[in-house]
Tab-separated table of C-alpha atoms and ligand atoms in Angstrom:
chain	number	residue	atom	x	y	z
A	1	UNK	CA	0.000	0.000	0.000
A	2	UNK	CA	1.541	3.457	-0.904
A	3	UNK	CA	1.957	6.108	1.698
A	4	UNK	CA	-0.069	9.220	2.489
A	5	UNK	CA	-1.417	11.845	4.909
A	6	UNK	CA	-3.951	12.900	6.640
A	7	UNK	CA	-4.224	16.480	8.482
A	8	UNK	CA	-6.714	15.298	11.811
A	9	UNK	CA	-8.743	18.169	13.736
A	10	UNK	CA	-8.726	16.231	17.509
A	11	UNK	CA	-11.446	19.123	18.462
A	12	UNK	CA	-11.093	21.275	21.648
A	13	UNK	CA	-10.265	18.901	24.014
A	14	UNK	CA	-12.735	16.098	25.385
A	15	UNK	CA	-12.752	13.093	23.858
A	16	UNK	CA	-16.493	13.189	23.120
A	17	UNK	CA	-15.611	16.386	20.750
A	18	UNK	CA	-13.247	13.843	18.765
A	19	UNK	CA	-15.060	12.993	15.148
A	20	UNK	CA	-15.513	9.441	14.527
A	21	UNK	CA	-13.544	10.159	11.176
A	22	UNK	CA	-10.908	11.643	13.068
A	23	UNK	CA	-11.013	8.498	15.384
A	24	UNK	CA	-10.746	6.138	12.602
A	25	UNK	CA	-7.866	8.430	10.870
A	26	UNK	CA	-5.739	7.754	13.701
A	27	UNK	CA	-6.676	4.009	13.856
A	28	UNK	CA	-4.819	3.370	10.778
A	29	UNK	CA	-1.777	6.106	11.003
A	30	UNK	CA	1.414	4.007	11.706
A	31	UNK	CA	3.800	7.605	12.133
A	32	UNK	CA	1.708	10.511	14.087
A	33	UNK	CA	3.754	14.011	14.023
A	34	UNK	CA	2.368	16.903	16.551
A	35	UNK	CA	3.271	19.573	18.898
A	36	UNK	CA	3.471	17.498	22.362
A	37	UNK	CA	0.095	18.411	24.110
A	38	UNK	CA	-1.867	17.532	21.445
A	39	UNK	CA	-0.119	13.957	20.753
A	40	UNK	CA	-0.699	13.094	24.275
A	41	UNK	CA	-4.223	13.200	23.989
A	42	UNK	CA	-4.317	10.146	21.140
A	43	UNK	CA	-5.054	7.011	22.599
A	44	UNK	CA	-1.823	4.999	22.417
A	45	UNK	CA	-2.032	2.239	19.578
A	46	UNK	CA	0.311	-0.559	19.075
A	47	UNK	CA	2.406	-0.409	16.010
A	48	UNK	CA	2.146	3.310	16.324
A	49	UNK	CA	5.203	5.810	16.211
A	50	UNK	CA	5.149	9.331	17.449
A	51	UNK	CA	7.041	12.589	16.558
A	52	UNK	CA	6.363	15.466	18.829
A	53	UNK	CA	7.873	18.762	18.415
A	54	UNK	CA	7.436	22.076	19.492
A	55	UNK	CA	4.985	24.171	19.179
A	56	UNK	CA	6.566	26.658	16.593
A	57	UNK	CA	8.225	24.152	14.211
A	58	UNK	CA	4.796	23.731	11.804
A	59	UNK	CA	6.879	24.040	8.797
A	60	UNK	CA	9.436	21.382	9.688
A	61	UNK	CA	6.681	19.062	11.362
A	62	UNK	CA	5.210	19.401	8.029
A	63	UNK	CA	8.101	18.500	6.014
A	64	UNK	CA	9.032	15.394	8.199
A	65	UNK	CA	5.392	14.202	7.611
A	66	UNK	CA	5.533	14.310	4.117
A	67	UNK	CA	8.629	12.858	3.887
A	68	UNK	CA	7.353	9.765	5.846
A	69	UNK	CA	4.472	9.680	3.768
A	70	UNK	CA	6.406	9.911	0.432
A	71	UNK	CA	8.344	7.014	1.701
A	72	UNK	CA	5.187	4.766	1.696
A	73	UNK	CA	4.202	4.781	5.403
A	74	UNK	CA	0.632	5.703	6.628
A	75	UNK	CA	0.879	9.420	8.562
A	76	UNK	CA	-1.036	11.749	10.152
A	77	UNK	CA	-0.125	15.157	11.377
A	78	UNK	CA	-2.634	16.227	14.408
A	79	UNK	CA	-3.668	19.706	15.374
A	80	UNK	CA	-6.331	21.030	18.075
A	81	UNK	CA	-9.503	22.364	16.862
A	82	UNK	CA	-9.671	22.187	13.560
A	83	UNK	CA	-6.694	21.824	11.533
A	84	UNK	CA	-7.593	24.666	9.223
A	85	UNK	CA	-8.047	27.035	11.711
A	86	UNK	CA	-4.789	28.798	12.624
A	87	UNK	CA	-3.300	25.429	12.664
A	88	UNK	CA	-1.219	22.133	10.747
A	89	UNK	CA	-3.403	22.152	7.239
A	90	UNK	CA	-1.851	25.652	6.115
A	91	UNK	CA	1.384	24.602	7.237
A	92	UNK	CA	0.797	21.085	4.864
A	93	UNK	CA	-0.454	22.831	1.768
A	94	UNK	CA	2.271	24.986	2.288
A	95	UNK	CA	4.753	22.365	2.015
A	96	UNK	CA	3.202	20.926	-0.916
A	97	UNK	CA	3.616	23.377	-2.528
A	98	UNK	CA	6.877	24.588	-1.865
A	99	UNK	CA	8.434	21.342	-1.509
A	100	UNK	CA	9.934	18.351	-3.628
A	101	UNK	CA	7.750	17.401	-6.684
A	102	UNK	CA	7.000	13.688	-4.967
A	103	UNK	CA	5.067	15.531	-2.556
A	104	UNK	CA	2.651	16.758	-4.566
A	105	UNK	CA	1.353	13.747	-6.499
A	106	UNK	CA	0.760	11.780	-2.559
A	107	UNK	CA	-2.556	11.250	-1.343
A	108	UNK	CA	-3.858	14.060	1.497
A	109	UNK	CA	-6.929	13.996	3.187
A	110	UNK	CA	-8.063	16.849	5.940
A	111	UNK	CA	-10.697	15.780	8.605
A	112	UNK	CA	-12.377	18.619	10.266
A	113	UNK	CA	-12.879	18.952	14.528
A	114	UNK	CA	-14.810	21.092	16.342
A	115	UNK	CA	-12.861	24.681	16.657
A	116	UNK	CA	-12.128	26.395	20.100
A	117	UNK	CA	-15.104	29.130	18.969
A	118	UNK	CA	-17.452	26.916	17.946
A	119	UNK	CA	-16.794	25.146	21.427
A	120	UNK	CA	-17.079	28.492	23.261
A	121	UNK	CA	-19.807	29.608	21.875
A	122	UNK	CA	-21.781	26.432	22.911
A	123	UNK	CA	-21.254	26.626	26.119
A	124	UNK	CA	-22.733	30.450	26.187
A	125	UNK	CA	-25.378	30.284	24.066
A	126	UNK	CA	-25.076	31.708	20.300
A	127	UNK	CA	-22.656	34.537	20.266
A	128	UNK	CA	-21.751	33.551	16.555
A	129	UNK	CA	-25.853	33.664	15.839
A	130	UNK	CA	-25.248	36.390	13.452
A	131	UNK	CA	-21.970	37.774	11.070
A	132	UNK	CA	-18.297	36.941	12.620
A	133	UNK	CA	-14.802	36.730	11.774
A	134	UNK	CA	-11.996	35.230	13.946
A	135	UNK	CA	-8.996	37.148	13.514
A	136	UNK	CA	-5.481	35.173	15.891
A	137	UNK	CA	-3.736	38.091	17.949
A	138	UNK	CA	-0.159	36.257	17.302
A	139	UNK	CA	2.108	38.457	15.439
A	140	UNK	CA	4.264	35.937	14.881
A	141	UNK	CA	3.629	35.134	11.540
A	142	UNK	CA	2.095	38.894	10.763
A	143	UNK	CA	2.938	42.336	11.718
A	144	UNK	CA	1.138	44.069	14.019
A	145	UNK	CA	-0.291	46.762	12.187
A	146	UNK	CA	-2.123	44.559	10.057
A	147	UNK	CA	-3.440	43.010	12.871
A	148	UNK	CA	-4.587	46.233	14.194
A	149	UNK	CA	-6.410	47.281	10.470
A	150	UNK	CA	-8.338	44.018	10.896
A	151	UNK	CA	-9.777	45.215	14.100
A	152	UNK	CA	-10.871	48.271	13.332
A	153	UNK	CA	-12.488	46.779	9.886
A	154	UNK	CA	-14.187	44.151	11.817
A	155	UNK	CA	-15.530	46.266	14.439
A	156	UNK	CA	-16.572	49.216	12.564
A	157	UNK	CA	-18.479	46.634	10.242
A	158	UNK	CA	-20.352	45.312	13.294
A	159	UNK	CA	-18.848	42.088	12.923
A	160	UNK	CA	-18.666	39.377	16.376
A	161	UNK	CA	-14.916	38.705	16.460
A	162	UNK	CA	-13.430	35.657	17.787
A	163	UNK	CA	-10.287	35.763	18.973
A	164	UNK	CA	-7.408	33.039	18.973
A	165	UNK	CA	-4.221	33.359	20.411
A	166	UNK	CA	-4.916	36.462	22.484
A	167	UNK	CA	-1.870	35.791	24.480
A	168	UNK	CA	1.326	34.164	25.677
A	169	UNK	CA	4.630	34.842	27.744
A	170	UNK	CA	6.214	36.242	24.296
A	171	UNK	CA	3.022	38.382	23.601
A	172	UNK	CA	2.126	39.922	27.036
A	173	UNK	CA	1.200	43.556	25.538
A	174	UNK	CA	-0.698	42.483	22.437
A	175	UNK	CA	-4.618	41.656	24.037
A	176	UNK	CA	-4.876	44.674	25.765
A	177	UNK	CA	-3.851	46.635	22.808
A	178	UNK	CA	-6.821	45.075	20.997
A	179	UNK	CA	-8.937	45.756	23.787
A	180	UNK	CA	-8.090	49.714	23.128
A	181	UNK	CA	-8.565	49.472	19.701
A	182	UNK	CA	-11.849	47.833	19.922
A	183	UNK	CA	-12.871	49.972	22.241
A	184	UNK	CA	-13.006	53.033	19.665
A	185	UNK	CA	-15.398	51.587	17.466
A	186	UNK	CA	-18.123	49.620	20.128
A	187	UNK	CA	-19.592	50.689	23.272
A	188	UNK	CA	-18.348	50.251	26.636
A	189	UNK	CA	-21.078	47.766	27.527
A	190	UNK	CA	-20.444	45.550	24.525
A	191	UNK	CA	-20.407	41.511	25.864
A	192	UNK	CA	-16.671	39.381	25.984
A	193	UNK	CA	-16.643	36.122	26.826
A	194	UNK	CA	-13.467	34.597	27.869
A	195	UNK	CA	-13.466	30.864	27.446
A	196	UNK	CA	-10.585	29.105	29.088
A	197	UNK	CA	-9.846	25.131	28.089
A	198	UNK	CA	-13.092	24.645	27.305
A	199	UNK	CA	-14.024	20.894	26.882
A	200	UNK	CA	-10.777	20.385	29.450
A	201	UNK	CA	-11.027	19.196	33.127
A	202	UNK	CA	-9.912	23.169	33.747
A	203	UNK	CA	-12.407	24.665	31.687
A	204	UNK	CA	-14.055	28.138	32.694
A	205	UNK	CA	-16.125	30.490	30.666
A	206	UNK	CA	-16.754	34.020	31.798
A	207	UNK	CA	-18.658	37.218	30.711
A	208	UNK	CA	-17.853	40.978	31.162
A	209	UNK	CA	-18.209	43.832	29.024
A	210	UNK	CA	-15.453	45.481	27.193
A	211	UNK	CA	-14.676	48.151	29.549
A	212	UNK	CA	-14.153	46.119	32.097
A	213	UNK	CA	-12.135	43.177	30.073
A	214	UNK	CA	-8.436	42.927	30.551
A	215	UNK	CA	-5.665	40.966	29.961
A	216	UNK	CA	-5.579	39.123	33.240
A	217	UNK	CA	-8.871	37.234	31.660
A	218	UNK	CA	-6.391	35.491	29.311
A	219	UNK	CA	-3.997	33.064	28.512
A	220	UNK	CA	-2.740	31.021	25.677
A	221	UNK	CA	-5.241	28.521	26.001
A	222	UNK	CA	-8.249	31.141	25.981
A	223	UNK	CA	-10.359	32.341	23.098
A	224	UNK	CA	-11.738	35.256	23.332
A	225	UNK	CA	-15.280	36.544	21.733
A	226	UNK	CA	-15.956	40.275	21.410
A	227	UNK	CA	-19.401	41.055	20.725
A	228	UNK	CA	-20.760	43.236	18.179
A	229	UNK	CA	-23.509	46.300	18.927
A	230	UNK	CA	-26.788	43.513	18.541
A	231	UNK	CA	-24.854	41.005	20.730
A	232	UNK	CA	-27.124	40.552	23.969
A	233	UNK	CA	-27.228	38.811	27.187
A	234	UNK	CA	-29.538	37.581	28.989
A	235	UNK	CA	-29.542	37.328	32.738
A	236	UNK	CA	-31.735	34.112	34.247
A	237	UNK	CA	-31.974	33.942	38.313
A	238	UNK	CA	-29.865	30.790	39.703
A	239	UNK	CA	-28.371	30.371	36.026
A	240	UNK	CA	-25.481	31.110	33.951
A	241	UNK	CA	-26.029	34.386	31.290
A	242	UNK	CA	-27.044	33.175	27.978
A	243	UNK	CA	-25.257	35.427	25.354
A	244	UNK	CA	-26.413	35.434	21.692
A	245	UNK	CA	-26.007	37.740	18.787
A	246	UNK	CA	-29.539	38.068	17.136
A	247	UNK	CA	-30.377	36.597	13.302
A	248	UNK	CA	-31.672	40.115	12.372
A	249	UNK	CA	-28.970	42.994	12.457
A	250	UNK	CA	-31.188	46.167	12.605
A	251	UNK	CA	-27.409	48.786	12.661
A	252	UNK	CA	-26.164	49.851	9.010
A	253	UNK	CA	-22.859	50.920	10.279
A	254	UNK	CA	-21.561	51.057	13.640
B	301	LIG	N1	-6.735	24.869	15.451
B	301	LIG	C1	-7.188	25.384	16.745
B	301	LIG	C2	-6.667	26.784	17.026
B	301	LIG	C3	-5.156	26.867	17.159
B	301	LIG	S1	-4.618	28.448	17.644
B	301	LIG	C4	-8.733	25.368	16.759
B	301	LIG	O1	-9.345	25.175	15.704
B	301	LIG	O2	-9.324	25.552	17.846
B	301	LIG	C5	-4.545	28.236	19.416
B	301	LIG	C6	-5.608	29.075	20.085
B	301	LIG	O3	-6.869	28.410	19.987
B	301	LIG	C7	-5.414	29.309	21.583
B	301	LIG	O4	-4.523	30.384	21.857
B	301	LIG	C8	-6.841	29.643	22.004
B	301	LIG	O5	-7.154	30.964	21.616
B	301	LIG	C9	-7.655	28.700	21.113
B	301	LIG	N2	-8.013	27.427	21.784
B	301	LIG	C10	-7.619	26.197	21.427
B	301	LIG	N3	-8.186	25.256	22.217
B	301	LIG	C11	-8.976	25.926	23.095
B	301	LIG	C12	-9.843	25.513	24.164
B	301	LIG	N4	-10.007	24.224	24.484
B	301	LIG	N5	-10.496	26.472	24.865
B	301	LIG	C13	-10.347	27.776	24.539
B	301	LIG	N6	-9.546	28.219	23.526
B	301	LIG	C14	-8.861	27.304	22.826
């Protein structure tokens, strides 16, 4: 049987958020590649290698997997989430196309998981129930200022913005910058939730407004969802606040 490769979402955390496609892609992977955390949450398979590496190697990660592939074995590279989503299946494409012409013609498959927003949103209610974007705060891979253009497009268009990668040791200033540029195009009362490792034994999901939101809300494992002017929440005695962004928008421009 020839080699190829399959790019598997493992969803947000919990098992339960795991695809049964994605289950059955790792099933029959003999080489797994991944950053660490997310390897050790694949059931452990006889016959199976694995090939952790750190989280900021993508391109090489990529390169090794093809590589494997190319040389007939049965791979998969995993990512958190969704692989699409700020994650492995740019990184594989990328490599594709960039890389050695055997890579092109191998077989590649991409099975979807369940991203952090989607997950955050769930447990909240339906902050995504109208227009959104998600836009990642790491200026790793982008320059700041371009980062900052895309928030004031999304707000002033009355867009719900979901953030990924709002912070991390290397990024400490970057969230609350956001927060100040947001702030000039949506009201002080607008809703944030911060969801923390949601679908993890850790998990916690909070709401404030975006005056009162700060940094100290997040980490690197939180994703972050700004509300737009229609997003609403509702306050139920003895229950958590449902948030939701009506299916009518009413507001031509913010
Ligand atoms: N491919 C992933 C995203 C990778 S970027 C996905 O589709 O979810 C990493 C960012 O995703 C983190 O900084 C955080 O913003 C978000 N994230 C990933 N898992 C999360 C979880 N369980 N709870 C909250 N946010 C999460």
């Amino acid at each position: 049987m020839s080699g190829y490769l399959t790019v598997v979402g493992l969803g947000p955390g919990d098992p339960r958020y795991l695809t049964p496609e994605a289950d059955a892609a790792l099933a029959r992977t003999q080489a797994l590649y991944g950053y660490g955390p997310y390897l050790d949450r694949v059931p452990t398979r006889a016959g199976q290698s694995r090939h952790a590496s750190d989280n900021r190697e993508e391109a090489a990660r990529a390169a090794a997997a093809l590589e494997r592939a190319a040389q007939g074995a049965r791979v998969a590279i995993v990512s958190g989430g969704d692989p699409g989503v700020f994650a492995m299946a740019a990184a594989v494409c990328e490599a594709i196309e960039t890389g050695p012409e055997p890579w092109r013609a191998l077989d590649v498959a991409f099975v979807p998981g369940i991203t952090a927003m989607l997950a955050v949103a769930a447990r909240i209610g339906a902050p995504l129930g109208h227009d959104f974007c998600a836009l990642s705060l790491s200026d790793n891979l982008k320059p700041w200022e371009l980062i900052e253009r895309r928030l004031d497009a999304a707000a002033s268009a009355g867009f719900v913005i979901a953030l990924y990668n709002p912070m991390s040791r290397a990024r400490p200033w970057q969230f609350d910058n956001a927060l100040t540029r947001l702030r000039r195009h949506l009201p002080p009362s607008t809703p944030v939730v911060f969801g923390r490792a949601v679908a993890r034994p850790d998990e916690q999901v909070d709401v404030t407004t975006l005056d009162a939101a700060d940094g100290k809300h997040a980490d690197m494992a939180t994703l972050v969802i700004v509300g737009s002017r229609e997003t609403r929440v509702v306050i139920r005695p003895g229950k958590p606040p449902l948030v939701y962004t009506p299916r009518t928008a009413v507001e031509v421009s913010a």
